[in-house]
Amino acid sequence: LDEWRTAISLDPDYGPAYFNKGLVLSKQQKQMDAVQAFRQAIRLNHKVSESHAGIGDLLKGERLDEAIA
């Protein structure tokens, strides 16, 4: 996680760092933090389907309305 935070601090527009940060946070059971990281990845490049899928996986069954948005 620290590596991705460092990458983001060096280049806040580097979307893959946010995506990977989201993956790490998800594995640490920090779902809402992971969702925020995936959302930032999407803001930077909305065409990356993995970030959309990451949010969907985290929110399915829990907050369907937010997963669809």
Short mmCIF file of C-alpha atoms in Angstrom, two decimals:
data_model
loop_
_atom_site.label_atom_id
_atom_site.label_comp_id
_atom_site.label_asym_id
_atom_site.label_seq_id
_atom_site.Cartn_x
_atom_site.Cartn_y
_atom_site.Cartn_z
CA LEU A 1 0.00 0.00 0.00
CA ASP A 2 2.84 2.38 0.81
CA GLU A 3 4.26 1.90 -2.69
CA TRP A 4 1.00 3.02 -4.27
CA ARG A 5 0.69 5.98 -1.93
CA THR A 6 4.22 7.01 -2.91
CA ALA A 7 3.40 6.64 -6.61
CA ILE A 8 0.30 8.80 -6.14
CA SER A 9 2.27 11.46 -4.28
CA LEU A 10 4.80 11.56 -7.12
CA ASP A 11 2.14 11.62 -9.86
CA PRO A 12 -1.43 12.28 -8.69
CA ASP A 13 -2.71 11.72 -12.24
CA TYR A 14 -1.39 8.16 -12.51
CA GLY A 15 -4.60 6.14 -12.57
CA PRO A 16 -3.07 2.66 -12.28
CA ALA A 17 -1.70 3.58 -8.85
CA TYR A 18 -5.24 4.30 -7.61
CA PHE A 19 -6.50 1.05 -9.12
CA ASN A 20 -3.77 -0.97 -7.42
CA LYS A 21 -4.30 0.91 -4.18
CA GLY A 22 -7.95 -0.11 -4.42
CA LEU A 23 -6.98 -3.75 -4.86
CA VAL A 24 -4.75 -3.68 -1.78
CA LEU A 25 -7.39 -1.92 0.31
CA SER A 26 -9.98 -4.43 -0.82
CA LYS A 27 -7.79 -7.33 0.31
CA GLN A 28 -7.39 -5.56 3.66
CA GLN A 29 -11.20 -5.51 3.99
CA LYS A 30 -11.27 -1.70 3.73
CA GLN A 31 -14.08 -1.66 1.20
CA MET A 32 -15.10 1.98 1.30
CA ASP A 33 -11.48 3.17 1.05
CA ALA A 34 -11.04 0.78 -1.88
CA VAL A 35 -14.15 2.20 -3.56
CA GLN A 36 -12.71 5.71 -3.23
CA ALA A 37 -9.45 4.59 -4.81
CA PHE A 38 -11.28 2.88 -7.69
CA ARG A 39 -13.42 5.99 -8.22
CA GLN A 40 -10.32 8.15 -8.50
CA ALA A 41 -8.89 5.71 -11.04
CA ILE A 42 -12.13 6.05 -13.02
CA ARG A 43 -12.01 9.86 -12.83
CA LEU A 44 -8.56 9.76 -14.35
CA ASN A 45 -9.48 7.21 -17.05
CA HIS A 46 -13.12 6.18 -17.26
CA LYS A 47 -12.36 3.63 -19.98
CA VAL A 48 -10.54 1.22 -17.65
CA SER A 49 -13.12 -1.46 -17.02
CA GLU A 50 -11.18 -3.07 -14.18
CA SER A 51 -11.84 -0.08 -11.93
CA HIS A 52 -15.56 -0.25 -12.65
CA ALA A 53 -15.50 -3.99 -11.97
CA GLY A 54 -13.62 -3.40 -8.71
CA ILE A 55 -16.35 -1.12 -7.44
CA GLY A 56 -19.04 -3.51 -8.58
CA ASP A 57 -17.41 -6.45 -6.82
CA LEU A 58 -17.12 -4.50 -3.58
CA LEU A 59 -20.63 -3.15 -3.59
CA LYS A 60 -22.65 -6.04 -5.01
CA GLY A 61 -25.28 -7.18 -2.64
CA GLU A 62 -24.53 -4.41 -0.17
CA ARG A 63 -25.28 -1.15 -1.90
CA LEU A 64 -26.71 -1.94 -5.30
CA ASP A 65 -27.74 1.66 -6.01
CA GLU A 66 -24.18 2.88 -5.59
CA ALA A 67 -22.76 0.01 -7.67
CA ILE A 68 -25.01 1.02 -10.57
CA ALA A 69 -24.07 4.72 -10.31
#
